[in-house]
Amino acid sequence: MKKINLITLGCSKNIVDSEYLSAQFTANGYRVIFDSNDASAKTVVINTCGFISAAKEESINTIMRFVEAKRRGEIEHLFVFGCLAERYANELRAEIPEVDSFFGVKSLKDIVARTGMQYRQSMIGERCMSTPKHYAYLKIAEGCNRRCSYCAIPLIRGKYESIGIEQLLAEARLLSEHGVRELLVIAQDTTYYGLDIYKKQKLAELLDRLSRIDGISWIRLHYAYPSGFPEDVIAEMAGNPKICKYVDIPFQHINNNVLQKMRRNSNVEIYRLIENLRKQIPDIALRTTLLVGHPGEDENAFDELKNFVRDVKFDRLGVFPYSEEEGTFSALNFEDNIPEIIKNARADEIMDIQNSISKELNASRVGKKYCVIVDRIESDYIVARTEYDSPEIDNEVLIPLASAGNSLPQAGDFVNVKITESEDYDLYGELV
Ligand code: SF4
């Protein structure tokens, strides 16, 4: 069978785009591999990320690795698409002529045609999954209408475009038929869903209707925006057992001067939302992302951010040092005057604080029982997750194989565990 290597860099939205593309390739008789270390396929397609400097560097390095493979005659065709290509197509074409073609983010049809295949319109929503079969990302919209001053995404992915509810339900049914039990709802901003095509926020309705699909057991909400967080979504999460008591809301910062420079909401809204979520869903796990080193973040502002992390005790937290991105409001209006070494030191300091919080929160789970989903078997352990943990980014529950006896659970199975031990970021448990 002809083979094509489809390499995906960047975020979960890119994973979904690649899965749509791989379904088209498969329908044209190709076997699709997803392996950046494999040069056995004569055609390589790279889905790039262009969000921040580190991601751009990784994308360029990956392209150059396959340019070398092409120069050595190991591969014949090299195609590049995604955010980096969308943002820098002309520069890339000039600097890396060995790449057969560069495509933007909304170009699946062009890529299929350029690789000599036939695009099948009827396959809209069909995907060949690259994640483990029991969970899948469901991208509910493209682009973003927010105007966070440091962010290049609206410049790359354009205006917010919700995908119609019926199309999403059809896609989710297909995923369920293929064994998906957990849906991770993603977009650049999931809470904005529907405002463009239905003129009102429709996320709560979408979550409710997704939860009525047979076979789907868990639905997890990512990339929510703090401003105007829909009350009906909180109510849906509180009352619907299939919606994980988990939400990912990137707050980015808490100091009002910095938030203002970021062109984001005030900290009053942030504290009110956290209080409201925890009041209506007491056991909710809050994941957030913070940005340190943005212009305007003086020592006082950073102290306020550290206190915010200490006081709120997020269940899951990630932090990024500010990366000046050309064309953004911040790059055009503010001096990037905080040295990289300070930015990185601040990011480390935040993660040190979070480390002890995670340790403390995990210790409080010892002795408790949870329903977990099995992700895989790895050496002597069954590796699983509670509903408070998203795959690949959050904590895991490690269950000694020995405790399973003869009935070894498989990936995608839900089992009950009692937590016996805890570490900073992982838990140990036994089947009950
Ligand atoms: S909401 Fe997210 S994707 Fe949209 S502009 Fe802000 S940071 Fe960027």
Coordinates of C-alpha atoms and ligand atoms in Angstrom, one line a residue:
M1 CA 0.0 0.0 0.0
K2 CA 1.2 3.5 -0.8
K3 CA 2.3 5.3 2.4
I4 CA 2.1 8.9 3.5
N5 CA 3.6 10.3 6.6
L6 CA 1.5 13.0 8.3
I7 CA 3.3 14.8 11.1
T8 CA 1.4 17.0 13.4
L9 CA 2.9 19.7 15.6
G10 CA 1.2 22.2 17.9
C11 CA -2.1 22.0 19.6
S12 CA -5.1 19.7 19.7
K13 CA -6.8 21.8 17.0
N14 CA -4.0 20.8 14.6
I15 CA -4.5 17.1 15.6
V16 CA -8.1 17.3 14.5
D17 CA -7.2 19.0 11.1
S18 CA -4.6 16.2 10.5
E19 CA -7.2 13.6 11.3
Y20 CA -9.6 15.0 8.7
L21 CA -6.8 15.0 6.2
S22 CA -5.7 11.5 7.0
A23 CA -9.3 10.2 6.4
Q24 CA -9.1 11.8 2.9
F25 CA -5.7 10.1 2.2
T26 CA -7.0 6.8 3.5
A27 CA -10.0 7.0 1.2
N28 CA -7.6 7.5 -1.7
G29 CA -5.9 4.2 -0.8
Y30 CA -3.0 5.5 1.2
R31 CA -1.8 4.1 4.5
V32 CA -1.2 7.1 6.8
I33 CA 1.5 7.0 9.4
F34 CA 2.0 9.7 12.1
D35 CA 5.7 9.4 12.8
S36 CA 8.2 12.3 12.7
N37 CA 11.1 9.8 13.0
D38 CA 10.0 7.6 10.1
A39 CA 11.4 8.4 6.6
S40 CA 10.0 5.3 4.9
A41 CA 7.0 7.1 3.3
K42 CA 7.9 8.8 0.0
T43 CA 5.5 11.6 0.7
V44 CA 5.6 13.6 3.9
V45 CA 3.1 16.2 5.0
I46 CA 3.9 18.4 8.0
N47 CA 1.1 20.3 10.0
T48 CA 3.0 23.1 11.6
C49 CA 2.5 25.4 14.6
G50 CA 3.3 29.2 14.5
F51 CA 1.9 30.3 17.8
I52 CA 5.1 31.4 19.7
S53 CA 8.8 31.4 19.0
A54 CA 9.5 28.0 20.6
A55 CA 6.8 26.4 18.5
K56 CA 8.0 28.1 15.3
E57 CA 11.5 26.8 16.0
E58 CA 10.2 23.2 16.4
S59 CA 8.3 23.5 13.1
I60 CA 11.3 24.8 11.2
N61 CA 13.6 22.1 12.6
T62 CA 11.1 19.4 11.6
I63 CA 10.8 20.8 8.1
M64 CA 14.6 21.0 7.8
R65 CA 15.0 17.4 8.9
F66 CA 12.8 16.2 6.1
V67 CA 14.4 18.6 3.6
E68 CA 17.7 16.8 4.5
A69 CA 15.9 13.4 3.9
K70 CA 14.7 14.7 0.5
R71 CA 18.2 15.8 -0.4
R72 CA 19.4 12.3 0.5
G73 CA 16.7 10.9 -1.8
E74 CA 14.9 9.1 1.1
I75 CA 11.7 11.0 0.4
E76 CA 10.3 12.4 -2.8
H77 CA 7.6 14.9 -1.8
L78 CA 7.4 17.3 1.1
F79 CA 4.3 19.4 1.8
V80 CA 3.9 21.9 4.7
F81 CA 0.6 23.4 6.0
G82 CA -0.8 24.8 9.3
C83 CA -0.2 28.0 11.3
L84 CA 3.5 28.6 10.4
A85 CA 2.8 28.2 6.7
E86 CA -0.3 30.4 7.0
R87 CA 1.7 33.1 8.7
Y88 CA 5.0 33.0 6.7
A89 CA 4.2 31.4 3.4
N90 CA 6.2 33.8 1.3
E91 CA 9.3 33.8 3.5
L92 CA 9.2 30.0 3.7
R93 CA 8.8 29.6 -0.1
A94 CA 11.8 31.8 -0.6
E95 CA 14.0 30.2 2.0
I96 CA 13.1 26.5 1.7
P97 CA 12.5 25.8 -2.0
E98 CA 12.9 22.1 -1.4
V99 CA 9.3 22.0 0.0
D100 CA 7.0 21.1 -2.9
S101 CA 4.2 23.3 -1.6
F102 CA 3.1 25.4 1.4
F103 CA -0.6 25.6 2.4
G104 CA -2.5 27.7 5.0
V105 CA -4.7 26.4 7.8
K106 CA -7.9 26.0 5.8
S107 CA -6.5 24.1 2.8
L108 CA -7.3 20.5 3.2
K109 CA -8.9 20.3 -0.2
D110 CA -5.9 21.9 -1.9
I111 CA -3.5 19.6 -0.1
V112 CA -5.5 16.5 -1.3
A113 CA -5.6 17.8 -4.8
R114 CA -1.8 18.8 -4.9
T115 CA -0.9 15.3 -3.6
G116 CA -2.7 13.9 -6.7
M117 CA -5.7 12.6 -4.8
Q118 CA -9.4 13.2 -5.1
Y119 CA -11.1 15.2 -2.3
R120 CA -14.3 13.6 -1.0
Q121 CA -16.8 16.3 0.1
S122 CA -19.1 13.6 1.4
M123 CA -16.5 12.7 4.0
I124 CA -16.9 16.0 6.0
G125 CA -16.4 15.3 9.7
E126 CA -14.8 11.9 9.0
R127 CA -11.4 11.3 10.7
C128 CA -8.7 8.8 11.0
M129 CA -7.7 9.1 14.6
S130 CA -4.2 9.6 15.8
T131 CA -5.1 9.6 19.5
P132 CA -5.7 6.3 21.4
K133 CA -9.1 5.0 20.3
H134 CA -11.1 5.7 23.5
Y135 CA -10.7 9.5 23.5
A136 CA -10.9 12.1 20.8
Y137 CA -10.8 15.9 20.4
L138 CA -13.9 17.5 19.0
K139 CA -13.1 20.9 17.5
I140 CA -16.3 23.0 17.6
A141 CA -15.0 26.1 15.9
E142 CA -12.2 27.7 14.0
G143 CA -10.5 31.1 14.6
C144 CA -11.1 33.7 17.4
N145 CA -12.9 37.0 17.7
R146 CA -11.2 38.0 20.9
R147 CA -8.3 40.5 20.7
C148 CA -5.9 39.5 23.4
S149 CA -2.9 41.8 22.7
Y150 CA -0.1 39.2 22.9
C151 CA -1.9 36.6 20.7
A152 CA -1.2 35.9 17.0
I153 CA -4.0 33.3 16.6
P154 CA -6.6 35.7 15.2
L155 CA -4.0 36.8 12.7
I156 CA -3.4 33.2 11.7
R157 CA -6.7 31.4 12.1
G158 CA -9.0 34.4 11.3
K159 CA -12.5 35.2 12.5
Y160 CA -14.5 32.8 14.8
E161 CA -16.4 30.2 12.8
S162 CA -18.6 27.8 14.7
I163 CA -19.2 24.4 13.2
G164 CA -22.9 23.6 13.0
I165 CA -24.4 21.6 15.8
E166 CA -25.8 18.9 13.5
Q167 CA -22.4 18.4 11.8
L168 CA -20.7 18.1 15.2
L169 CA -23.3 15.6 16.5
A170 CA -22.8 13.5 13.3
E171 CA -19.0 13.6 13.8
A172 CA -19.3 12.7 17.5
R173 CA -21.6 9.7 16.6
L174 CA -19.0 8.5 14.1
L175 CA -16.3 8.8 16.8
S176 CA -18.5 6.9 19.3
E177 CA -19.1 4.1 16.7
H178 CA -15.3 3.9 16.4
G179 CA -14.9 3.3 20.2
V180 CA -14.5 6.8 21.5
R181 CA -15.8 7.1 25.1
E182 CA -14.4 10.5 26.0
L183 CA -14.8 13.7 24.0
L184 CA -12.5 16.7 24.6
V185 CA -14.4 19.8 23.4
I186 CA -11.9 22.3 22.0
A187 CA -11.6 25.5 20.0
Q188 CA -9.6 28.7 20.5
D189 CA -12.5 29.8 22.7
T190 CA -15.2 27.3 23.4
T191 CA -17.5 29.6 25.3
Y192 CA -18.0 31.8 22.3
Y193 CA -19.6 28.9 20.5
G194 CA -22.7 29.7 18.4
L195 CA -22.5 33.5 18.7
D196 CA -21.5 33.9 15.1
I197 CA -24.0 31.5 13.4
Y198 CA -26.8 31.3 15.9
K199 CA -26.4 34.8 17.4
K200 CA -26.4 33.3 20.9
Q201 CA -24.1 31.1 23.0
K202 CA -25.0 27.5 22.3
L203 CA -22.3 25.6 24.2
A204 CA -24.7 24.3 26.9
E205 CA -27.1 22.9 24.3
L206 CA -24.2 21.3 22.4
L207 CA -22.8 19.7 25.6
D208 CA -26.3 18.4 26.4
R209 CA -26.9 16.9 23.0
L210 CA -23.4 15.4 22.8
S211 CA -24.1 13.7 26.2
R212 CA -27.2 12.0 24.6
I213 CA -25.0 10.1 22.1
D214 CA -24.8 6.4 23.0
G215 CA -21.3 5.2 23.9
I216 CA -20.0 8.7 24.9
S217 CA -19.4 8.6 28.7
W218 CA -17.3 11.6 29.4
I219 CA -17.3 15.1 27.9
R220 CA -14.5 17.5 28.9
L221 CA -14.4 21.2 28.3
H222 CA -11.2 23.0 27.3
Y223 CA -10.2 26.5 26.3
A224 CA -13.1 28.4 27.9
Y225 CA -12.8 32.2 28.0
P226 CA -13.4 33.9 31.4
S227 CA -15.5 36.8 30.2
G228 CA -19.2 36.1 29.8
F229 CA -18.8 32.5 30.8
P230 CA -22.3 31.1 30.1
E231 CA -24.3 30.4 33.3
D232 CA -26.2 27.6 31.4
V233 CA -22.9 25.9 30.8
I234 CA -22.2 25.9 34.6
A235 CA -25.7 24.5 35.2
E236 CA -25.2 21.8 32.5
M237 CA -21.8 20.8 34.0
A238 CA -23.4 20.7 37.5
G239 CA -26.4 18.6 36.5
N240 CA -25.1 16.3 33.7
P241 CA -23.2 13.3 35.0
K242 CA -21.5 12.8 31.6
I243 CA -19.9 16.3 31.7
C244 CA -16.6 15.9 33.5
K245 CA -16.3 18.1 36.6
Y246 CA -13.4 19.8 35.0
V247 CA -12.8 23.0 33.1
D248 CA -9.8 24.6 31.4
I249 CA -10.0 28.4 31.6
P250 CA -6.7 30.2 30.6
F251 CA -6.9 33.3 33.0
Q252 CA -3.4 34.4 31.8
H253 CA -2.9 36.9 34.7
I254 CA -4.6 38.5 37.7
N255 CA -3.1 42.0 38.0
N256 CA -5.5 44.5 36.5
N257 CA -2.8 46.7 34.9
V258 CA -1.3 43.6 33.1
L259 CA -4.8 42.3 32.2
Q260 CA -5.6 45.7 30.7
K261 CA -2.4 45.7 28.6
M262 CA -3.4 42.2 27.5
R263 CA -6.8 43.5 26.5
R264 CA -8.5 41.0 28.7
N265 CA -11.1 41.1 31.4
S266 CA -10.7 42.5 34.9
N267 CA -9.7 40.4 37.9
V268 CA -13.1 41.0 39.5
E269 CA -14.6 38.8 36.8
I270 CA -12.0 36.1 37.3
Y271 CA -12.6 35.9 41.1
R272 CA -16.4 36.0 40.6
L273 CA -16.2 33.1 38.0
I274 CA -14.0 30.9 40.2
E275 CA -16.3 31.5 43.2
N276 CA -19.4 30.8 41.1
L277 CA -18.0 27.6 39.6
R278 CA -16.8 26.2 43.0
K279 CA -20.2 27.1 44.6
Q280 CA -22.3 25.3 41.9
I281 CA -19.8 22.4 41.3
P282 CA -17.9 21.9 44.6
D283 CA -15.6 19.2 43.3
I284 CA -14.8 20.9 40.0
A285 CA -11.1 20.6 38.9
L286 CA -9.9 24.0 37.6
R287 CA -7.1 24.0 35.0
T288 CA -5.6 27.3 33.9
T289 CA -2.8 28.8 31.9
L290 CA -0.8 31.8 33.0
L291 CA 1.5 34.1 31.0
V292 CA 4.4 35.7 32.8
G293 CA 6.8 38.5 31.6
H294 CA 4.2 40.4 29.5
P295 CA 5.1 44.1 29.2
G296 CA 3.8 45.9 32.3
E297 CA 4.4 42.9 34.7
D298 CA 6.5 44.6 37.4
E299 CA 7.5 43.0 40.7
N300 CA 4.2 43.9 42.4
A301 CA 2.2 42.5 39.6
F302 CA 4.2 39.3 39.7
D303 CA 3.8 39.1 43.5
E304 CA 0.0 39.5 43.0
L305 CA 0.1 36.6 40.5
K306 CA 2.0 34.3 42.9
N307 CA -0.6 35.1 45.6
F308 CA -3.4 34.3 43.2
V309 CA -1.9 30.9 42.5
R310 CA -1.4 30.3 46.3
D311 CA -4.9 31.4 47.2
V312 CA -6.9 29.8 44.4
K313 CA -5.1 26.4 44.5
F314 CA -5.7 25.4 40.9
D315 CA -5.9 21.7 40.4
R316 CA -4.0 21.9 37.1
L317 CA -1.8 24.8 35.9
G318 CA 0.5 25.6 33.0
V319 CA 2.6 28.7 32.6
F320 CA 4.3 30.3 29.5
P321 CA 6.9 33.1 29.4
Y322 CA 5.7 36.0 27.1
S323 CA 6.9 35.6 23.5
E324 CA 6.7 38.8 21.5
E325 CA 4.8 37.9 18.3
E326 CA 5.1 40.3 15.3
G327 CA 1.9 41.9 14.2
T328 CA 0.3 41.6 17.6
F329 CA -1.0 44.6 19.5
S330 CA 1.6 44.0 22.3
A331 CA 4.5 43.9 19.8
L332 CA 3.3 47.0 18.0
N333 CA 2.6 49.0 21.2
F334 CA 4.8 47.8 24.1
E335 CA 8.5 47.3 24.6
D336 CA 9.4 43.7 25.3
N337 CA 11.6 44.9 28.2
I338 CA 11.6 42.0 30.6
P339 CA 14.8 39.9 30.1
E340 CA 14.2 36.3 29.0
I341 CA 16.1 35.1 32.1
I342 CA 13.6 36.9 34.3
K343 CA 10.6 35.6 32.3
N344 CA 11.8 32.0 32.7
A345 CA 12.7 32.5 36.4
R346 CA 9.1 33.7 37.0
A347 CA 7.6 30.8 35.1
D348 CA 9.7 28.4 37.2
E349 CA 8.7 30.2 40.4
I350 CA 5.0 29.8 39.5
M351 CA 5.5 26.1 38.8
D352 CA 7.3 25.6 42.1
I353 CA 4.3 27.1 44.0
Q354 CA 2.0 24.9 41.9
N355 CA 4.1 21.8 42.6
S356 CA 3.5 22.0 46.3
I357 CA -0.2 22.8 45.8
S358 CA -0.6 19.8 43.5
K359 CA 1.2 17.6 46.1
E360 CA -1.2 18.8 48.8
L361 CA -4.3 18.3 46.7
N362 CA -3.2 14.9 45.6
A363 CA -2.5 13.9 49.2
S364 CA -6.1 14.8 50.1
R365 CA -7.3 12.2 47.6
V366 CA -5.6 9.2 49.4
G367 CA -8.3 6.8 50.8
K368 CA -11.0 8.1 48.4
K369 CA -12.6 6.0 45.6
Y370 CA -12.9 7.2 42.0
C371 CA -14.2 6.0 38.6
V372 CA -11.3 6.2 36.2
I373 CA -10.8 5.6 32.5
V374 CA -8.0 3.2 31.5
D375 CA -5.6 4.8 29.0
R376 CA -3.0 2.0 28.7
I377 CA -1.0 -0.7 30.3
E378 CA 2.6 0.4 30.9
S379 CA 5.2 -2.0 32.4
D380 CA 3.8 -3.1 35.8
Y381 CA 0.9 -0.6 35.8
I382 CA -2.5 0.1 34.5
V383 CA -2.4 3.8 33.7
A384 CA -5.7 5.6 34.1
R385 CA -7.2 9.0 34.7
T386 CA -10.0 10.4 36.9
E387 CA -12.6 12.8 35.4
Y388 CA -10.4 15.6 36.9
D389 CA -7.6 14.8 34.5
S390 CA -7.3 15.4 30.7
P391 CA -5.1 13.1 28.7
E392 CA -1.5 14.0 28.0
I393 CA -1.4 17.2 30.1
D394 CA -2.8 16.2 33.6
N395 CA -2.2 13.7 36.4
E396 CA -2.5 9.9 36.0
V397 CA -3.6 7.1 38.3
L398 CA -1.2 4.2 38.4
I399 CA -2.7 0.8 39.4
P400 CA -0.4 -2.2 39.9
L401 CA -1.1 -4.9 37.4
A402 CA -1.1 -7.4 40.2
S403 CA -4.2 -5.9 41.7
A404 CA -6.2 -6.8 38.5
G405 CA -5.9 -10.5 39.0
N406 CA -7.3 -12.3 36.0
S407 CA -9.6 -9.5 34.8
L408 CA -7.2 -7.1 33.2
P409 CA -9.1 -4.0 32.1
Q410 CA -8.4 -2.6 28.6
A411 CA -7.8 0.9 27.3
G412 CA -11.2 2.7 27.3
D413 CA -12.6 0.7 30.2
F414 CA -14.0 2.5 33.2
V415 CA -13.0 0.9 36.5
N416 CA -13.3 1.9 40.2
V417 CA -10.1 2.5 42.2
K418 CA -9.3 3.4 45.8
I419 CA -6.3 5.8 46.0
T420 CA -3.6 4.4 48.2
E421 CA -0.7 6.8 47.6
S422 CA 0.1 10.2 46.1
E423 CA 2.9 12.0 44.5
D424 CA 3.3 15.6 43.3
Y425 CA 1.5 14.9 40.0
D426 CA 0.4 11.3 40.0
L427 CA -1.7 9.0 42.2
Y428 CA -1.4 5.3 43.0
G429 CA -4.5 3.2 43.5
E430 CA -5.9 -0.3 43.7
L431 CA -9.0 -1.7 41.9
V432 CA -12.1 -2.0 44.0
Ligands
SF4_1 S1 -8.9 34.0 23.3 FE1 -7.1 32.7 23.1 S2 -6.9 32.4 20.8 FE2 -8.3 34.1 21.2 S3 -7.0 36.0 21.1 FE3 -7.2 35.4 23.2 S4 -5.4 34.1 23.7 FE4 -5.7 34.2 21.4

